[in-house]
């Protein structure tokens, strides 16, 4: 799977710094903004080396836009309009863009910038009375000393950014300062009933304006934790991520036309600025940036990160020329390219300026490029669950060993517990159990990730050639339900066959029909096919020839249990995690760890119940010591005993408890370890 192509992004930004494409030449009036977007984008991917050789030239260009009078100082938008009267008025946006660009170029602009003049210019743009009191306008008419032009929260944010860049707060000069109390009061009045912000009372809130308002409040030191409205804002922001039901674009309407014009599959995972709007790259930043400012610890974790990453990396990233477009159908531009990278940086690193390695590692989460990480996380997750839940496994094995027509082999859970001399006896067989579970889990999760990725890449290569732009890619491979089922089925079969000897040792050691004193004795007994009487089969007084085939007793039944279980588990897990639980929770936001654990428990319960008969058959075969027994004969025996069909579900309650808890623990630990591994790796690299 293609990841973030930083070389192409660096080339794209570099070209935009030198010249604009024909279609963008009308944007020369915003040239200072384009310089800002390109430099900040290069900084995010740690590719400022492409401008280092011309660094002085870029610095000189920015300074060439510096304008001043006896009282004021500001930056122009473009060389095209310098000295052109009404077309070259002091501009708030370009002043911010210029200062931030000099900062990106590591230029000490304090030698050229006069903070008092800059702040006097900013202060004159603040409206002091009327319904917009506290708001800033974008352009200053120096002839009358007041502003005009657009009036919205964008300029409140830019004014405070300029105030911070010239370090006005540290200078402690109040004379030329803006009215921060009036500004804060204006912003708070723009919080709507649903938590979003707008610039005019009683109008529809907008994600871009919401970010500007929240960012401005953050610069003012506003305490979001004590505010009563921020939870509404969080809920509204989270709902800006597009995740339409598939029926809206996959099923025909009343006229037989597939799809609904306001919902497209390519939008899924992206963010919009208002209700019922299409996704747009820039809103990834406006939305998640706002969430991060309101709640730095959990804000970003509230979104569907896999879908969001997929929308940007596989949807709006231009893989040919670099950069990001507004949506998957449009060509890249510096504005959306910068905000796309800013979003990815925020999601992955938060405190770092480089996202290249973080994105690559996140992509490796499912495609297996970091095999050791998968193996370690899966093994540790399996190890923890095996140790904690061994008592349930032991009791299940002993319950399944009973034969109701033979009093010697009749038992119950209570009876088996009473037979235990010490509490530690509940952990008999924990060593082979942990070996099988940790090794099996590590191999299974690693091979499954590679298998799903291979299937996905194969699917991608065939569909992309025929329907360019139709296939929606994801950080986690997006496979159909049947593809998920088949991947889990075949991988579990392979891993189950590899670990079968440990499985047989585990079953024999847990059973009290043999009472092995050590694993060595168990291995020997299995090799020579010891029967439940406790004596080794002998022929003419000589121990019968051993066979390695004995370590694969019950393979057919085990695979008949585990393969469907694994396939069904992956199928159910993906459905619960990505569709059912999010839909059931409604507007209530569940932590990712809770979603993962709940989905795992529910998926395990359903898959366990369906495959329970094969578990009973498997245990009977592995404990019988009769090499000629088959799945059919074992099934007939179980059905012929008192209880009939119910015997096939013997120990189901214990297995449900064990599998449910094991899956919840294992998958929660596994996914959280993968996330932690990715984050720690990126801190080292950055």
XYZ file of C-alpha atoms in Angstrom:
686
model
C 0.000 0.000 0.000
C 1.276 3.425 -0.857
C 1.956 5.662 2.117
C 2.831 9.318 2.441
C 5.100 10.288 -0.468
C 7.164 13.052 1.102
C 9.552 13.361 -1.842
C 6.683 14.263 -4.142
C 5.182 16.629 -1.580
C 8.545 18.365 -1.176
C 8.848 18.738 -4.960
C 5.293 20.076 -5.195
C 5.815 22.722 -2.499
C 9.164 23.695 -3.997
C 7.600 24.260 -7.423
C 4.754 26.317 -5.946
C 7.296 28.534 -4.194
C 8.988 29.275 -7.524
C 5.935 29.618 -9.771
C 2.218 28.956 -9.798
C 0.490 26.714 -12.334
C -1.603 28.486 -14.951
C -4.894 27.689 -13.229
C -3.614 29.187 -9.970
C -2.102 32.390 -11.312
C -5.185 34.317 -10.226
C -4.127 33.481 -6.667
C -1.126 35.810 -6.929
C -3.107 38.250 -4.807
C -2.655 35.715 -1.993
C 1.002 35.034 -2.727
C 2.167 35.578 0.846
C -0.341 32.952 1.952
C 0.981 30.494 -0.638
C 4.535 31.061 0.610
C 3.318 30.361 4.146
C 1.498 27.134 3.201
C 4.493 25.804 1.250
C 7.090 26.580 3.910
C 4.979 25.175 6.730
C 4.228 22.050 4.697
C 7.937 21.476 4.048
C 8.638 21.996 7.738
C 6.100 19.331 8.715
C 7.787 16.667 6.578
C 11.286 17.834 7.561
C 12.191 18.831 4.019
C 13.259 22.423 4.533
C 16.484 21.339 2.831
C 14.816 22.080 -0.512
C 14.767 25.791 0.357
C 17.983 26.003 2.381
C 20.137 26.921 -0.615
C 17.750 29.793 -1.418
C 16.906 30.609 2.186
C 18.221 34.162 2.042
C 16.267 34.802 -1.145
C 13.020 33.692 0.491
C 13.731 35.790 3.573
C 14.450 38.809 1.412
C 11.236 38.247 -0.524
C 9.162 38.255 2.668
C 10.886 41.398 3.904
C 10.259 43.037 0.531
C 6.558 42.977 1.437
C 7.160 44.829 4.706
C 5.432 48.212 4.667
C 5.331 50.922 7.274
C 4.289 54.454 8.013
C 5.255 56.657 10.889
C 2.807 54.810 13.144
C 2.079 51.428 11.536
C 3.868 48.359 10.197
C 2.441 45.456 8.181
C 3.115 43.110 5.238
C 1.566 43.233 1.773
C -0.053 40.271 0.088
C 2.005 40.319 -3.119
C 4.644 42.324 -4.947
C 2.090 42.817 -7.706
C 0.125 45.323 -5.649
C 2.852 47.193 -3.755
C 2.330 50.933 -4.211
C -0.923 50.482 -6.127
C -3.112 52.602 -3.885
C -6.478 51.047 -3.121
C -5.134 47.587 -4.023
C -2.325 47.637 -1.487
C -3.890 48.417 1.867
C -2.545 47.051 5.174
C -3.675 43.434 5.365
C -4.076 41.344 8.529
C -3.800 37.927 6.839
C -0.613 38.653 4.919
C 0.999 40.092 8.038
C 0.439 36.830 9.891
C 1.576 34.740 6.914
C 4.781 36.763 6.626
C 5.723 36.539 10.305
C 4.985 32.794 10.426
C 7.027 32.244 7.240
C 10.014 34.061 8.717
C 9.664 31.847 11.772
C 9.690 28.722 9.578
C 12.843 30.040 7.874
C 14.417 30.471 11.342
C 14.852 34.167 10.796
C 15.169 36.475 13.816
C 12.638 39.025 12.619
C 12.755 40.986 15.887
C 15.612 42.985 14.333
C 13.310 44.346 11.630
C 9.864 44.219 13.196
C 8.630 46.967 15.509
C 6.049 45.341 17.797
C 4.379 48.597 18.807
C 3.748 49.576 15.189
C 2.458 46.132 14.283
C 0.101 46.060 17.262
C -1.121 49.558 16.538
C -2.073 48.328 13.069
C -3.831 45.265 14.513
C -5.634 47.293 17.173
C -7.132 49.631 14.581
C -8.804 46.653 12.890
C -10.782 45.717 16.017
C -14.378 46.886 16.072
C -15.208 48.636 19.333
C -18.997 48.957 19.208
C -22.114 47.546 17.633
C -23.182 43.896 17.256
C -19.672 42.940 16.101
C -17.834 44.643 18.953
C -14.607 42.755 19.620
C -14.338 41.334 16.077
C -11.508 42.108 13.653
C -11.706 43.133 10.017
C -9.106 42.121 7.468
C -8.031 45.342 5.753
C -7.169 48.761 7.187
C -8.052 51.966 5.408
C -5.208 54.049 6.761
C -6.842 57.261 5.494
C -9.655 56.995 8.040
C -7.907 54.723 10.560
C -10.490 51.938 10.564
C -10.962 48.564 8.963
C -13.276 47.174 6.344
C -13.809 43.947 4.442
C -14.647 40.503 5.777
C -15.663 40.185 9.403
C -15.493 36.742 10.904
C -13.668 34.629 13.478
C -10.742 33.928 11.125
C -9.373 37.393 11.726
C -9.831 37.153 15.481
C -7.545 34.132 15.387
C -5.004 35.806 13.069
C -4.919 38.948 15.233
C -4.075 36.894 18.318
C -1.465 34.901 16.372
C 0.255 38.140 15.378
C 0.059 39.309 18.989
C 1.804 36.095 20.048
C 4.423 36.233 17.252
C 5.556 39.735 18.219
C 5.582 38.593 21.871
C 3.325 41.448 22.902
C 2.192 39.723 26.098
C 5.785 39.408 27.306
C 6.486 43.037 26.538
C 3.703 43.992 28.962
C 2.683 47.118 27.045
C -1.028 47.814 27.424
C -1.287 51.048 25.487
C -1.340 49.511 22.010
C -2.902 46.185 23.007
C -6.188 44.915 21.650
C -9.265 44.641 23.871
C -8.940 40.973 24.806
C -11.977 40.958 27.115
C -14.199 42.362 24.386
C -12.782 39.823 21.942
C -13.393 36.874 24.257
C -16.917 38.057 24.966
C -17.641 38.273 21.231
C -16.327 34.759 20.570
C -18.336 33.197 23.395
C -21.501 34.813 22.041
C -20.981 32.906 18.798
C -21.361 29.449 20.368
C -24.551 28.011 18.900
C -27.053 25.640 20.470
C -25.204 22.584 19.106
C -21.767 23.785 20.164
C -20.462 24.952 16.787
C -19.334 28.548 16.254
C -20.305 31.100 13.618
C -19.510 34.772 13.105
C -23.103 36.003 13.084
C -25.715 35.257 15.720
C -28.360 32.649 14.886
C -26.566 31.419 11.765
C -25.360 27.940 10.917
C -22.068 27.039 12.641
C -19.046 26.167 10.543
C -16.096 23.900 11.390
C -13.502 26.368 10.068
C -14.935 29.222 12.113
C -15.265 26.893 15.095
C -11.535 26.162 14.969
C -10.683 29.849 14.681
C -12.868 30.702 17.654
C -11.554 27.870 19.811
C -7.940 28.565 18.815
C -8.433 32.240 19.649
C -9.850 31.341 23.066
C -6.906 29.017 23.606
C -4.474 31.857 22.870
C -6.360 33.922 25.446
C -5.883 31.202 28.064
C -9.550 30.200 28.204
C -10.369 27.232 30.464
C -12.359 24.787 28.337
C -12.683 22.281 31.189
C -14.887 24.591 33.230
C -17.108 25.635 30.320
C -20.597 24.146 30.065
C -20.746 24.310 26.265
C -17.627 22.395 25.249
C -19.195 18.916 25.443
C -21.795 20.027 22.899
C -18.980 21.312 20.724
C -17.101 18.010 20.961
C -20.225 16.057 19.967
C -20.862 18.380 17.020
C -17.256 18.168 15.849
C -17.150 14.373 16.013
C -20.275 14.236 13.851
C -18.454 16.172 11.136
C -16.693 12.948 10.108
C -18.508 11.325 7.210
C -19.549 7.725 7.745
C -22.711 7.163 5.737
C -24.579 3.845 5.735
C -23.569 1.841 2.680
C -27.211 1.663 1.551
C -27.059 5.333 0.591
C -24.608 4.664 -2.195
C -24.817 0.920 -2.812
C -28.545 0.306 -3.123
C -30.834 1.634 -5.876
C -33.429 4.263 -5.130
C -37.084 4.085 -6.181
C -36.124 4.829 -9.773
C -33.468 2.124 -9.856
C -30.565 4.578 -9.747
C -27.643 3.573 -7.554
C -26.333 6.137 -5.103
C -27.621 9.365 -3.624
C -26.179 12.595 -4.955
C -25.321 13.998 -1.533
C -23.514 10.888 -0.313
C -20.473 9.372 -1.993
C -18.413 6.447 -0.810
C -15.236 8.469 -1.382
C -16.379 10.853 1.371
C -16.289 8.211 4.099
C -13.626 9.027 6.671
C -13.323 12.658 5.626
C -14.746 15.663 7.425
C -17.250 18.320 6.392
C -17.741 21.834 7.684
C -21.494 21.731 8.107
C -24.348 19.237 8.101
C -25.107 17.526 4.770
C -21.948 18.744 3.046
C -19.290 16.779 1.199
C -15.963 15.924 2.819
C -13.035 18.260 2.274
C -9.354 17.853 3.152
C -9.099 21.132 5.055
C -11.854 20.180 7.510
C -9.714 17.336 8.781
C -7.640 20.074 10.385
C -10.444 22.421 11.410
C -12.300 19.589 13.156
C -9.518 17.572 14.782
C -7.509 20.690 15.589
C -10.516 21.972 17.528
C -10.930 18.642 19.336
C -7.262 18.665 20.298
C -7.455 22.203 21.687
C -10.564 21.497 23.753
C -9.321 18.140 25.024
C -5.590 17.576 24.385
C -5.615 14.132 26.019
C -8.514 12.385 24.284
C -9.891 14.790 21.675
C -8.312 13.270 18.566
C -8.968 9.700 19.754
C -12.719 10.290 19.403
C -12.613 10.104 15.609
C -12.327 7.008 13.416
C -8.594 7.328 12.786
C -8.377 4.504 10.251
C -10.998 6.054 8.001
C -9.602 9.568 8.446
C -6.086 8.461 7.494
C -7.435 6.564 4.516
C -9.410 9.559 3.244
C -6.305 11.731 3.173
C -3.552 9.296 2.206
C -5.500 7.213 -0.279
C -8.193 9.685 -1.247
C -7.029 13.277 -1.573
C -3.244 12.800 -1.710
C -2.057 13.186 -5.301
C 0.228 10.210 -5.874
C 1.561 11.517 -9.200
C 2.566 15.131 -8.578
C 2.370 15.367 -4.786
C 0.212 17.610 -2.647
C -3.393 17.177 -1.514
C -6.548 18.236 -3.268
C -9.756 19.569 -1.788
C -11.363 16.180 -2.454
C -10.403 12.973 -4.320
C -11.484 14.442 -7.687
C -9.571 17.750 -7.614
C -5.965 18.699 -8.283
C -3.719 19.621 -5.333
C -3.244 23.152 -4.060
C -0.863 24.543 -1.385
C -3.676 25.356 1.060
C -5.180 21.863 1.227
C -1.739 20.257 0.958
C -0.532 22.061 4.070
C -3.690 21.360 6.089
C -3.675 17.707 5.044
C -0.143 17.300 6.362
C -0.977 19.327 9.468
C -3.858 16.956 10.213
C -1.706 13.856 9.808
C 0.953 15.410 12.012
C -1.578 16.181 14.723
C -3.052 12.700 14.660
C 0.236 10.851 14.777
C 2.717 12.870 16.766
C 1.108 15.945 18.341
C 4.426 17.268 19.685
C 6.643 16.534 16.688
C 7.238 18.292 13.389
C 7.807 15.178 11.292
C 5.133 12.741 10.164
C 6.850 10.654 7.501
C 7.900 7.784 9.749
C 4.720 7.983 11.801
C 2.512 7.538 8.758
C 4.639 4.690 7.446
C 4.460 2.948 10.825
C 0.706 3.407 11.048
C 0.337 1.901 7.594
C 2.515 -0.979 8.754
C -0.010 -1.701 11.478
C -1.993 -4.028 9.209
C 0.300 -4.664 6.269
C 2.911 -6.313 8.485
C 5.973 -4.270 7.527
C 6.785 -4.223 11.236
C 6.513 -7.989 11.719
C 8.399 -7.986 15.003
C 5.917 -5.487 16.467
C 2.944 -7.666 15.505
C 4.650 -10.801 16.801
C 5.623 -9.250 20.124
C 2.257 -7.555 20.691
C 0.300 -10.676 19.728
C 2.473 -12.967 21.837
C 2.299 -10.752 24.911
C -1.463 -10.373 24.544
C -1.874 -14.156 24.262
C 0.463 -14.760 27.190
C -1.465 -12.476 29.541
C -4.846 -13.941 28.631
C -3.589 -17.542 28.878
C -2.174 -17.091 32.384
C -5.205 -15.231 33.717
C -7.787 -17.609 32.266
C -6.070 -20.989 32.639
C -8.509 -22.126 35.412
C -11.432 -21.884 32.988
C -9.529 -23.890 30.378
C -8.592 -26.604 32.870
C -12.174 -27.012 34.140
C -13.516 -27.076 30.580
C -11.120 -29.880 29.602
C -12.077 -31.956 32.643
C -15.773 -31.407 32.039
C -15.440 -32.550 28.425
C -13.488 -35.685 29.354
C -16.493 -37.240 31.106
C -18.334 -40.211 29.672
C -21.781 -40.584 31.188
C -22.099 -44.297 30.446
C -18.928 -44.865 32.499
C -19.182 -43.794 36.144
C -15.378 -43.464 36.346
C -15.484 -40.591 33.899
C -18.559 -38.764 35.171
C -17.909 -35.358 36.711
C -19.154 -31.819 37.192
C -17.497 -28.437 37.595
C -18.149 -28.477 41.344
C -16.750 -32.003 41.642
C -13.586 -31.051 39.793
C -13.063 -27.987 41.961
C -13.447 -30.131 45.113
C -10.730 -32.467 43.854
C -8.212 -29.624 43.852
C -5.841 -29.685 46.792
C -4.502 -26.169 46.365
C -5.572 -23.045 44.497
C -2.462 -23.295 42.317
C -3.792 -26.588 40.908
C -6.214 -24.490 38.862
C -3.157 -23.397 36.868
C -2.064 -26.949 36.068
C -0.989 -27.012 32.440
C -0.424 -23.260 32.318
C 2.997 -23.683 30.686
C 1.832 -25.524 27.550
C -1.260 -23.334 27.523
C 0.780 -20.120 27.541
C 3.200 -21.516 24.981
C 0.394 -22.424 22.637
C -1.567 -19.229 23.179
C 1.341 -16.787 23.013
C 3.054 -18.467 20.072
C -0.256 -19.085 18.333
C -1.550 -15.557 18.918
C 1.692 -13.977 17.753
C 1.846 -16.079 14.603
C -1.863 -15.710 13.922
C -1.995 -11.922 14.210
C 1.208 -11.505 12.216
C 0.283 -13.883 9.389
C -3.314 -12.620 9.353
C -2.153 -9.021 8.857
C 0.092 -10.091 5.967
C -2.630 -12.259 4.422
C -5.274 -9.546 4.594
C -2.834 -7.038 3.159
C -1.942 -9.404 0.300
C -5.624 -9.977 -0.458
C -6.272 -6.261 -0.314
C -3.376 -5.362 -2.619
C -4.499 -8.029 -5.083
C -8.032 -6.665 -4.972
C -6.758 -3.115 -5.294
C -4.558 -3.816 -8.323
C -7.430 -5.418 -10.225
C -10.128 -2.908 -9.344
C -7.995 0.213 -9.716
C -7.238 -0.561 -13.356
C -10.893 -0.775 -14.242
C -12.517 1.759 -11.918
C -9.972 4.428 -11.143
C -10.904 6.381 -8.073
C -13.731 4.034 -7.072
C -11.838 1.820 -4.651
C -11.698 3.408 -1.202
C -8.531 2.421 0.580
C -7.936 2.308 4.300
C -5.113 2.050 6.774
C -6.624 -1.253 7.800
C -7.239 -3.349 4.686
C -10.873 -2.974 3.682
C -12.093 -6.442 2.777
C -15.583 -7.775 2.318
C -17.238 -9.936 4.958
C -16.445 -13.129 3.035
C -12.859 -12.031 2.450
C -12.406 -11.393 6.180
C -13.927 -14.799 6.935
C -11.720 -16.667 4.460
C -8.558 -14.869 5.610
C -9.171 -15.800 9.233
C -10.201 -19.350 8.248
C -7.073 -20.295 6.325
C -4.584 -18.491 8.567
C -6.011 -20.149 11.667
C -5.839 -23.536 9.968
C -2.162 -23.084 9.187
C -1.243 -21.781 12.640
C -3.388 -24.469 14.286
C -1.527 -27.202 12.423
C 1.849 -25.709 13.431
C 0.900 -25.591 17.113
C -0.973 -28.909 17.221
C 1.710 -30.757 19.267
C 1.470 -28.133 21.997
C -2.324 -28.375 21.853
C -2.231 -32.140 22.449
C 0.271 -31.765 25.322
C -1.931 -29.055 26.834
C -5.086 -31.224 26.699
C -3.358 -34.269 28.192
C -1.657 -32.281 30.932
C -4.858 -30.487 31.975
C -6.806 -33.745 32.191
C -6.680 -35.725 35.428
C -7.108 -38.966 33.509
C -3.330 -39.124 33.111
C -1.987 -37.100 36.064
C 1.388 -36.447 34.485
C 3.953 -35.161 36.942
C 5.971 -33.242 34.367
C 5.852 -32.076 30.779
C 8.614 -34.549 29.937
C 6.430 -37.402 31.169
C 3.515 -36.029 29.134
C 5.582 -35.828 25.955
C 6.794 -39.395 26.478
C 3.304 -40.665 27.181
C 1.905 -39.058 24.040
C 4.785 -40.308 21.898
C 4.158 -43.904 23.035
C 0.386 -43.401 22.885
C -0.380 -43.942 26.565
C -4.022 -44.768 27.267
C -6.054 -43.325 30.173
C -5.338 -46.308 32.434
C -1.938 -44.838 33.256
C 0.077 -47.630 31.636
C 2.040 -47.449 28.413
C 1.012 -49.831 25.622
C 3.451 -52.713 25.434
C 3.888 -55.577 23.033
C 5.677 -58.643 24.324
C 6.992 -56.714 27.295
C 8.666 -54.133 25.077
C 7.397 -50.605 24.798
C 5.473 -50.165 21.566
C 7.149 -48.077 18.860
C 6.439 -44.428 19.319
C 5.141 -42.084 16.640
C 5.159 -38.336 16.101
C 1.718 -38.744 14.564
C 0.353 -39.003 18.102
C 1.106 -35.299 18.615
C -1.412 -34.507 15.886
C -4.329 -36.437 17.399
C -7.611 -34.649 16.803
C -6.127 -32.364 14.137
C -9.210 -32.639 11.969
C -11.579 -31.753 14.799
C -9.303 -28.986 16.031
C -9.132 -27.372 12.609
C -12.867 -27.940 12.136
C -13.297 -25.919 15.332
C -10.588 -23.291 14.966
C -10.797 -22.448 11.247
C -14.506 -21.556 11.209
C -14.053 -19.919 14.608
C -11.247 -17.675 13.354
C -13.073 -16.772 10.169
C -16.306 -16.026 11.994
C -14.405 -14.166 14.695
C -12.741 -11.771 12.235
C -16.063 -11.313 10.457
C -17.964 -10.557 13.673
C -15.131 -8.497 15.198
C -14.912 -6.135 12.224
C -18.695 -5.822 12.104
C -19.063 -5.058 15.826
C -16.073 -2.674 15.943
C -16.761 -0.666 12.805
C -20.531 -0.800 12.419
C -22.712 -2.252 15.152
C -21.164 -0.731 18.300
C -20.663 2.780 16.841
C -24.253 2.729 15.572
C -25.595 1.432 18.890
C -23.728 4.047 20.918
C -25.358 6.870 18.952
C -24.048 10.225 20.099
C -22.381 8.677 23.129
C -18.646 8.457 22.444
C -16.920 5.234 23.499
C -13.139 5.042 24.031
C -11.352 2.978 21.394
C -10.124 0.464 23.997
C -13.715 -0.129 25.149
C -14.937 -0.566 21.571
C -12.114 -3.004 20.770
C -12.699 -5.072 23.915
C -16.483 -5.132 23.572
C -16.294 -6.097 19.908
C -13.833 -8.871 20.753
C -15.988 -10.302 23.543
C -19.173 -10.269 21.461
C -17.443 -11.726 18.409
C -15.853 -14.470 20.512
C -19.191 -15.378 22.105
C -20.923 -15.798 18.761
C -18.074 -17.712 17.105
C -17.583 -19.930 20.171
C -21.222 -20.990 20.313
C -21.277 -21.891 16.624
C -18.090 -23.999 16.818
C -18.697 -25.577 20.254
C -19.452 -29.125 18.959
C -16.027 -29.440 17.360
C -14.371 -28.446 20.634
C -16.088 -31.329 22.450
C -15.120 -33.754 19.661
C -11.523 -32.519 19.671
C -11.112 -33.020 23.413
C -12.589 -36.526 23.276
C -10.152 -37.536 20.509
C -7.081 -36.086 22.234
C -7.844 -37.765 25.544
C -9.009 -41.152 24.298
C -5.581 -42.532 23.366
C -7.246 -44.495 20.560
C -5.396 -43.737 17.335
C -8.084 -45.321 15.154
C -10.802 -42.999 16.406
C -12.130 -40.499 13.883
C -14.269 -37.402 14.088
C -17.256 -39.432 12.933
C -16.806 -42.170 15.539
C -16.189 -39.641 18.307
C -19.318 -37.746 17.285
C -21.372 -40.934 17.297
C -20.035 -41.808 20.749
C -20.942 -38.403 22.156
C -24.402 -38.492 20.629
C -24.951 -42.034 21.905
C -24.189 -41.118 25.517
C -26.918 -39.876 27.856
C -27.570 -36.255 27.001
C -27.391 -36.702 23.255
C -26.855 -33.473 21.320
C -26.223 -31.556 24.531
C -22.945 -33.443 24.908
C -21.623 -31.559 21.878
C -22.026 -28.336 23.844
C -20.499 -29.665 27.061
C -18.291 -26.997 28.672
C -19.743 -24.248 26.477
C -20.322 -21.879 29.390
C -16.701 -22.217 30.495
C -15.436 -21.850 26.948
C -17.642 -18.806 26.428
C -16.225 -17.196 29.532
C -12.689 -18.123 28.623
C -12.907 -17.148 24.950
C -14.798 -13.942 25.600
C -12.427 -12.715 28.273
C -9.391 -13.967 26.375
C -10.412 -12.185 23.190
C -11.243 -8.979 25.014
C -7.922 -8.994 26.865
C -5.835 -10.142 23.890
C -7.193 -7.807 21.247
C -7.302 -4.806 23.562
C -3.680 -5.374 24.611
C -2.654 -6.129 21.016
C -4.200 -3.013 19.468
C -3.065 -0.718 22.277
C 0.483 -2.134 22.130
C 0.566 -1.558 18.375
C -0.505 2.066 18.918
C 2.025 2.529 21.727
C 4.763 0.958 19.630
C 3.992 3.267 16.745
C 3.999 6.362 18.933
C 7.206 5.504 20.818
C 8.966 4.652 17.580
C 8.058 8.012 16.117
C 9.334 9.879 19.176
C 12.691 8.193 18.689
C 12.758 8.952 14.989
C 11.706 12.554 15.384
